[in-house]
Short mmCIF file of C-alpha atoms in Angstrom, two decimals:
data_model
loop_
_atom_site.label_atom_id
_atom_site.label_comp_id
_atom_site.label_asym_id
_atom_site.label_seq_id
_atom_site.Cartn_x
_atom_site.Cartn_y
_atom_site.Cartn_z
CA UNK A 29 -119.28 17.07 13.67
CA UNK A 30 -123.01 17.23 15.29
CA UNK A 31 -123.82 17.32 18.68
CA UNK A 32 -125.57 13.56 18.22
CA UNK A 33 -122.46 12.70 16.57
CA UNK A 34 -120.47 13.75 19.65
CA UNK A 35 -122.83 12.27 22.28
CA UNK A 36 -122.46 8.63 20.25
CA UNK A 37 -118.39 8.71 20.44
CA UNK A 38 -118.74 9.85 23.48
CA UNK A 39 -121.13 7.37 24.61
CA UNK A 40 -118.83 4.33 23.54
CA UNK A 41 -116.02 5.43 25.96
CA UNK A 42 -118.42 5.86 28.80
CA UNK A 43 -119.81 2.40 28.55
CA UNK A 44 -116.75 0.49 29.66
CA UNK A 45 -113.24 1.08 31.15
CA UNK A 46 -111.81 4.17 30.30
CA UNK A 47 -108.20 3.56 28.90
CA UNK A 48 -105.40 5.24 27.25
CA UNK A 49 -106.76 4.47 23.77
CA UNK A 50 -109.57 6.12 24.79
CA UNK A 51 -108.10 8.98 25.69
CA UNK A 52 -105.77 9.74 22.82
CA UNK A 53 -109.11 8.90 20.18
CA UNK A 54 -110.81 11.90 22.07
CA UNK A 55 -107.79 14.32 21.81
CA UNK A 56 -107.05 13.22 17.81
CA UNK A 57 -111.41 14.00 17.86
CA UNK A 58 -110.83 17.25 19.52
CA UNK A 59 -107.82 18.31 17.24
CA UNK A 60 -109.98 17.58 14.01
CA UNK A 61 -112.51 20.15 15.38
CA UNK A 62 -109.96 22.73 16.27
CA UNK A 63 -109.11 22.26 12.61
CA UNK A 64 -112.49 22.80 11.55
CA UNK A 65 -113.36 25.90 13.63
CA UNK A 66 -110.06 27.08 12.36
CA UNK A 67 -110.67 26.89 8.55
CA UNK A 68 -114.18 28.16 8.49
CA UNK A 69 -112.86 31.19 10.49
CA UNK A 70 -110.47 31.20 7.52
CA UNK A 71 -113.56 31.92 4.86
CA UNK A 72 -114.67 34.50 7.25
CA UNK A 73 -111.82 36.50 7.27
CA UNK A 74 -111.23 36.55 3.34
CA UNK A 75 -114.21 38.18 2.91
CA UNK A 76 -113.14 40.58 5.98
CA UNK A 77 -116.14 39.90 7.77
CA UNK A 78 -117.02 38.52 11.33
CA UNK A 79 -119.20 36.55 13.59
CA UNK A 80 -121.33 39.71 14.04
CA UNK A 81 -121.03 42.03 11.38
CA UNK A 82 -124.19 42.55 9.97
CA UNK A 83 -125.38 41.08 6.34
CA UNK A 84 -127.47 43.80 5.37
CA UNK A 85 -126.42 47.44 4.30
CA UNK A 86 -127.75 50.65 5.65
CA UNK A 87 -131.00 50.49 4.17
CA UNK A 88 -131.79 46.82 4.96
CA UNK A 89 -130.84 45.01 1.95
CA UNK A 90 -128.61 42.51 1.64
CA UNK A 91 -125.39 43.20 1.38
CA UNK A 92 -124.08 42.37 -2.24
CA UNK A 93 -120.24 42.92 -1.84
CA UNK A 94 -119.97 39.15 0.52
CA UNK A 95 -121.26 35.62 -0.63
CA UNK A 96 -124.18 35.49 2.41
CA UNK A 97 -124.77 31.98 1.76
CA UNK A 98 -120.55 31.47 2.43
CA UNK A 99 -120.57 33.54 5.37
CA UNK A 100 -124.23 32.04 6.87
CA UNK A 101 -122.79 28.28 6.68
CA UNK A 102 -119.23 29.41 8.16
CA UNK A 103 -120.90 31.02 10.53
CA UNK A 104 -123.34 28.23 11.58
CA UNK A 105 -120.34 25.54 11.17
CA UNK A 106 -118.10 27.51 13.48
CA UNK A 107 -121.08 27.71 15.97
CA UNK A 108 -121.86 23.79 15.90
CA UNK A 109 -118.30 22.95 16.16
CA UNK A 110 -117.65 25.40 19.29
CA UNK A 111 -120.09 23.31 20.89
CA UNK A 112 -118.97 20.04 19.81
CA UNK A 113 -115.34 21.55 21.36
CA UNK A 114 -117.04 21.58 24.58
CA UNK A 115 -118.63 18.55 24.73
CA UNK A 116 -115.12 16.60 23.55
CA UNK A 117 -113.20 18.83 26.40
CA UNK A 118 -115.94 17.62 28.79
CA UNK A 119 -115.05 14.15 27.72
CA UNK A 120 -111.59 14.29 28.08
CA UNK A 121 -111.76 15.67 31.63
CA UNK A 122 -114.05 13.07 32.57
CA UNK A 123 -112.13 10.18 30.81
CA UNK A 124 -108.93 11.83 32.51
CA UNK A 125 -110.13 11.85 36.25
CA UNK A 126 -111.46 7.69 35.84
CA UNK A 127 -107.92 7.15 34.71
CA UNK A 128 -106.23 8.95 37.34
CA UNK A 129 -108.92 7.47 40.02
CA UNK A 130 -108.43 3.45 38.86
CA UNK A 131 -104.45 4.06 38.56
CA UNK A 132 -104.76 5.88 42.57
CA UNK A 133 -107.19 2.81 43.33
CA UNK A 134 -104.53 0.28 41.64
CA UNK A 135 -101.61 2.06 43.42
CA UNK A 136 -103.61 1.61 47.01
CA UNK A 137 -104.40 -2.22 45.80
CA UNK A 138 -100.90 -2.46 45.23
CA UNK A 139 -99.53 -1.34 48.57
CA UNK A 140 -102.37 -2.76 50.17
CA UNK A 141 -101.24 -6.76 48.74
CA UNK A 142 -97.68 -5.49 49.35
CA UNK A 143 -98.41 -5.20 53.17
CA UNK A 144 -100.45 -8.19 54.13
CA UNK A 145 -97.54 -10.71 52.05
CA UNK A 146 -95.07 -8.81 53.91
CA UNK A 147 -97.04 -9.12 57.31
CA UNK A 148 -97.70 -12.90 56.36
CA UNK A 149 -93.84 -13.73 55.91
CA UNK A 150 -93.09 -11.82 58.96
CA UNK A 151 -95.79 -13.76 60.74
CA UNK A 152 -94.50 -17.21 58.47
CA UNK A 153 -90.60 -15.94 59.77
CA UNK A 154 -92.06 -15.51 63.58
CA UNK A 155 -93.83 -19.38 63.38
CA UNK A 156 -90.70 -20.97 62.30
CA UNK A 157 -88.48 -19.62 63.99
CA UNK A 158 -90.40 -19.48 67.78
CA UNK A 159 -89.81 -18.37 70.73
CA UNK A 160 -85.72 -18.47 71.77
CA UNK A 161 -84.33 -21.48 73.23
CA UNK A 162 -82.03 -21.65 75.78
CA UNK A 163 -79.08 -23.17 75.81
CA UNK A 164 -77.54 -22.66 79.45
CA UNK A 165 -78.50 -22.08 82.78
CA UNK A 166 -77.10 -19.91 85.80
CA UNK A 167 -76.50 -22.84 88.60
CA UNK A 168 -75.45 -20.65 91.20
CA UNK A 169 -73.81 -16.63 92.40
CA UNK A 170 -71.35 -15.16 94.74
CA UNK A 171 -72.84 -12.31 96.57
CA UNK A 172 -70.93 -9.20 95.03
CA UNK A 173 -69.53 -10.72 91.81
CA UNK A 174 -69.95 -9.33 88.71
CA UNK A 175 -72.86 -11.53 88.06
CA UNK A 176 -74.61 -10.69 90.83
CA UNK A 177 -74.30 -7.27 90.46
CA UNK A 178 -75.64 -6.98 86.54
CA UNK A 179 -78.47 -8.59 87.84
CA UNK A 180 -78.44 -12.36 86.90
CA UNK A 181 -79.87 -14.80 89.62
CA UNK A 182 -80.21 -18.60 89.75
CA UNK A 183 -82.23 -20.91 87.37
CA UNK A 184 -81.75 -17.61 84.70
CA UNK A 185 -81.73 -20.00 81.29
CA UNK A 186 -79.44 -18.23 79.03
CA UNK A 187 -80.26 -17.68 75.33
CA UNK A 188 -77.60 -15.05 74.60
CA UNK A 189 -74.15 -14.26 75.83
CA UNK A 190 -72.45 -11.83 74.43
CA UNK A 191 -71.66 -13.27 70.56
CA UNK A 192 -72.99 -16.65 71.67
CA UNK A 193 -76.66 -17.61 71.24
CA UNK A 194 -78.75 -20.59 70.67
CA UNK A 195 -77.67 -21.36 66.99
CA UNK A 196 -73.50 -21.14 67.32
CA UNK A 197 -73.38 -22.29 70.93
CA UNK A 198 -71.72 -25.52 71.40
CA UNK A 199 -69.90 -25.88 74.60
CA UNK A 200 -69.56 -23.83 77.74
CA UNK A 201 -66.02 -23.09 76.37
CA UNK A 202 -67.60 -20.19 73.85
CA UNK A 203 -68.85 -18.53 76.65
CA UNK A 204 -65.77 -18.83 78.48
CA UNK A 205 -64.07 -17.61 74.77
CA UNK A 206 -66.55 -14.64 75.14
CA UNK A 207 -65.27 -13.70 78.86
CA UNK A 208 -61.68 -13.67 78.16
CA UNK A 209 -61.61 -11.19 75.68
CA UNK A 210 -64.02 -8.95 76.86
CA UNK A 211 -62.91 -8.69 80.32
CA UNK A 212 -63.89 -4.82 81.53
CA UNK A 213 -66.00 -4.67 78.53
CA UNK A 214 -70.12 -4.42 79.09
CA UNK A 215 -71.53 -7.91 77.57
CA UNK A 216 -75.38 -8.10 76.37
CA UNK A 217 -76.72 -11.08 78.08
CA UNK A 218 -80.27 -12.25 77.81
CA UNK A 219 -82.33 -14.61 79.84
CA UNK A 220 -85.56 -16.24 80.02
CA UNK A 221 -86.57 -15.89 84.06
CA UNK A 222 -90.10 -17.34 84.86
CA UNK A 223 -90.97 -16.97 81.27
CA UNK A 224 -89.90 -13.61 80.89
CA UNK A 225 -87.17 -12.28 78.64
CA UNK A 226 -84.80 -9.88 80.88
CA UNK A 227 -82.10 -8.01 78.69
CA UNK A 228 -78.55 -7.50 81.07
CA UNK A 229 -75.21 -6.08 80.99
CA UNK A 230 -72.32 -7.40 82.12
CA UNK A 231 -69.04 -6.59 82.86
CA UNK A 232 -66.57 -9.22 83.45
CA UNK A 233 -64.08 -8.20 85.70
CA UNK A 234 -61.66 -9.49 88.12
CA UNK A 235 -63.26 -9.39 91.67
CA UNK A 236 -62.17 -10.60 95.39
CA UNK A 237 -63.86 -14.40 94.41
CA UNK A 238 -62.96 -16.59 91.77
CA UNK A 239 -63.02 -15.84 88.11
CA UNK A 240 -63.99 -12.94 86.11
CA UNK A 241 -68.34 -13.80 86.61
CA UNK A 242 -68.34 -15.58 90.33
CA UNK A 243 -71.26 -17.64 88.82
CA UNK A 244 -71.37 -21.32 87.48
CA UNK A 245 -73.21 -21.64 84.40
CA UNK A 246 -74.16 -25.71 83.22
CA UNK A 247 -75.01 -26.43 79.66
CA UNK A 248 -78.68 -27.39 79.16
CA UNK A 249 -79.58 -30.34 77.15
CA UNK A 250 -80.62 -29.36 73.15
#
């Protein structure tokens, strides 16, 4: 294989997209040489000679106990075909990194895609679904009930109590439900209060007033 011969193959790869195929052509290419090299070291060494023993004897003639012409074209074969080895490795490193480059490039692509569809249904989730309703309202509080004290104040609108929120609530009896059984237990209650979400804990519990809140709560309309 010539060096023209080497820089044409090698030429068609480089002109498009690298692939596989490519890749595997170049290594069969490079295993052919290897081949080559191999077998004209092969003549070389059954006539016990070298890359750089000399061809002449000791007085400058040629040397009659070899086939020269053999041993010249060996010689010159295994020469031409080192270099071809190089310019096929040079290939295959080159058509190695564009492959490892477009498959990092796909791979960012990929997760790239992945992220904005996930951010898009998260944003498409957030749309539908708006901002939380509420479904009751505090109406009034004893000073030093439980209510008072984990912080909820008139006109809070309620859009969680406990296990009851906008999409199960039904009547003010699941809320009562909810107090019942969790009397000394901490409840999570949210409420909207001037347009502000305030998170709140409380603690039903039986006090000096009435009940286990000392607030009235009133169903808003849905």
């Amino acid at each position: 294989m010539s060096d023209e011969e080497a820089r044409q193959s090698g030429g068609s790869s480089q002109a498009g997209v690298v692939t596989v195929s490519d890749v595997q052509e170049l290594m069969r290419r490079k295993e052919e040489i290897e081949a080559q090299i191999k077998a004209n070291y092969d003549v070389l060494e059954s006539v016990s000679i070298g890359m750089n023993e000399p061809l002449v004897d000791c007085e400058g003639y040629p040397r009659s106990d070899v086939d020269l012409y053999q041993v010249r074209t060996a010689r010159h074969n295994i020469i031409c075909l080192q270099n071809d080895h190089k310019a096929v490795m040079k290939q295959v490193e080159e058509a190695l990194h564009q492959l490892h480059a477009r498959d990092k490039e796909k791979q960012a692509r990929d997760m790239a895609e992945a992220h904005k569809e996930a951010m898009s249904r998260k944003l498409g989730q957030s749309e539908s679904q708006g901002p939380p309703r509420a479904f009751a309202k505090v109406n009034s509080i004893s000073p030093g009930s439980p209510a008072s004290i984990a912080g909820l104040q008139v006109d809070d609108e309620i859009v969680e109590f406990g296990s009851v929120n906008t999409q199960n609530f039904q009547s003010l009896h699941n809320i009562g439900s909810v107090v019942q059984h969790s009397e000394g237990k901490p409840l999570n209650v949210t409420v909207i209060r001037r347009g502000e979400k305030h998170q709140l804990r409380l603690v039903p519990t039986r006090w000096a007033g009435k009940g286990l809140l000392g607030c009235n709560i009133i169903p808003l309309q849905r």
